[in-house]
Structures are given as C-alpha cells and as structure tokens.
Amino acid sequence: MEKHEGREAAAAVRFDDPWYDALASGWGELDGTGAPAPVTPTAPAGPEPGPSAAEIYLEVQRSAAFQEVRSRYRRFVVPATLAFFTWYVVYVVAATTAHDLMARPVVGAVNVAMVAGLGQFLTTFLLTWAYARHARLRRDRAALDLRWDTQELTRGIKR
C-alpha cells in the first residue's frame, strides 16, 4: 500500500464488534449541534426483523448470567474498597494526630510511620493482585461467555 492510499484504506476499515461504540439503552447519542438526536425507527431489512442491538443488550443486562457476574464483582469490590479506605483513613489520622505513636522506633531509624506508609504500598499491590485473581477465577470466564453470546445474537444486525 502506498502512502497516499493509507487514509482511504484506514477509513474503509470497519469494526463489527458489537461492544464497540454501541450504547445499550440508546441514550446519550448527540446530533451535530450537541442536542440529543431524535430516535427514528429504521426500516426492516427483510420480511422478519430481529431484535435491535439495544434490545439485545438490555436482554443480556437483565439475564441471570449477567446479574451473577455483576454480583460477584460487587461482592469483592465493595468490601475491599471499604477495608482499604478505612486502613488509609486510619493511617492518615494516626499520622496527623498520634505523633508519639508514629515516631516510635521499630528497627534503628525506621519508625511506625515509615512501616505504616510502606504498608500502604504493600496493601495496594496485594489488593491489585487479589482483584486480578478474583476476576480471573470468578468472573472472566462468565463475562467472556456473555460477550460471545451477545456477539452471536447481534451478528445479523446491520448498523
């Protein structure tokens, strides 16, 4: 491909990924003026039109499999976020109010404040590892199955 053909060839590339640039509910679509675009029904392509992409995504969102994936996500993220935020607030409050405690030496010149500060980094890495492990073991397979099912349902839809 020559250099001057690059833009035309790049513009001709089409992504048929149903998750790419598609809103499940149809909200938030804007016309050129910045106002919400009016929703106009499209003419059916054949004698028996199938469900639209929005209907398919809403159906998937209401499905038990999707709700289970979201539930597993929330069961990990909410307690982990609360625990980490509590640990962070305790560290900040102790660092600003409990000077004697934080200045207490642990080993040589290392004091409680330094250990707690390094503990913040350690818990960040541990939480990241735990989140990735939880996602890999408890959600990724189910989410991938949902994605494949959704792609199969939307395969016949023309944009």
PDB file of C-alpha atoms in Angstrom, residues 19 23-27 53-71 74 146 150 153:
ATOM      1  CA  TRP A  19     -19.362  -3.729  22.050  1.00  0.00           C
ATOM      2  CA  LEU A  23     -24.985   2.211  23.713  1.00  0.00           C
ATOM      3  CA  ALA A  24     -27.241  -0.424  25.213  1.00  0.00           C
ATOM      4  CA  SER A  25     -30.060   1.971  26.004  1.00  0.00           C
ATOM      5  CA  GLY A  26     -29.730   4.397  23.096  1.00  0.00           C
ATOM      6  CA  TRP A  27     -29.302   7.360  25.448  1.00  0.00           C
ATOM      7  CA  ALA A  53     -28.875  -4.133  19.313  1.00  0.00           C
ATOM      8  CA  ALA A  54     -30.378  -2.102  22.165  1.00  0.00           C
ATOM      9  CA  GLU A  55     -32.966  -4.798  22.833  1.00  0.00           C
ATOM     10  CA  ILE A  56     -30.287  -7.490  22.794  1.00  0.00           C
ATOM     11  CA  TYR A  57     -28.059  -5.588  25.225  1.00  0.00           C
ATOM     12  CA  LEU A  58     -30.969  -4.903  27.563  1.00  0.00           C
ATOM     13  CA  GLU A  59     -31.922  -8.582  27.428  1.00  0.00           C
ATOM     14  CA  VAL A  60     -28.354  -9.559  28.295  1.00  0.00           C
ATOM     15  CA  GLN A  61     -28.279  -6.993  31.099  1.00  0.00           C
ATOM     16  CA  ARG A  62     -31.447  -8.500  32.581  1.00  0.00           C
ATOM     17  CA  SER A  63     -30.172 -12.069  32.272  1.00  0.00           C
ATOM     18  CA  ALA A  64     -29.293 -14.146  35.317  1.00  0.00           C
ATOM     19  CA  ALA A  65     -25.769 -14.733  33.995  1.00  0.00           C
ATOM     20  CA  PHE A  66     -25.047 -11.001  33.724  1.00  0.00           C
ATOM     21  CA  GLN A  67     -26.536 -10.344  37.157  1.00  0.00           C
ATOM     22  CA  GLU A  68     -24.324 -13.086  38.605  1.00  0.00           C
ATOM     23  CA  VAL A  69     -21.187 -11.533  37.071  1.00  0.00           C
ATOM     24  CA  ARG A  70     -22.146  -8.115  38.471  1.00  0.00           C
ATOM     25  CA  SER A  71     -22.950  -9.655  41.857  1.00  0.00           C
ATOM     26  CA  ARG A  74     -19.726  -6.196  43.848  1.00  0.00           C
ATOM     27  CA  LEU A 146     -21.741 -13.456  27.847  1.00  0.00           C
ATOM     28  CA  THR A 150     -24.114 -11.313  22.723  1.00  0.00           C
ATOM     29  CA  LEU A 153     -27.157 -12.503  18.848  1.00  0.00           C
TER      30      LEU A 153
END
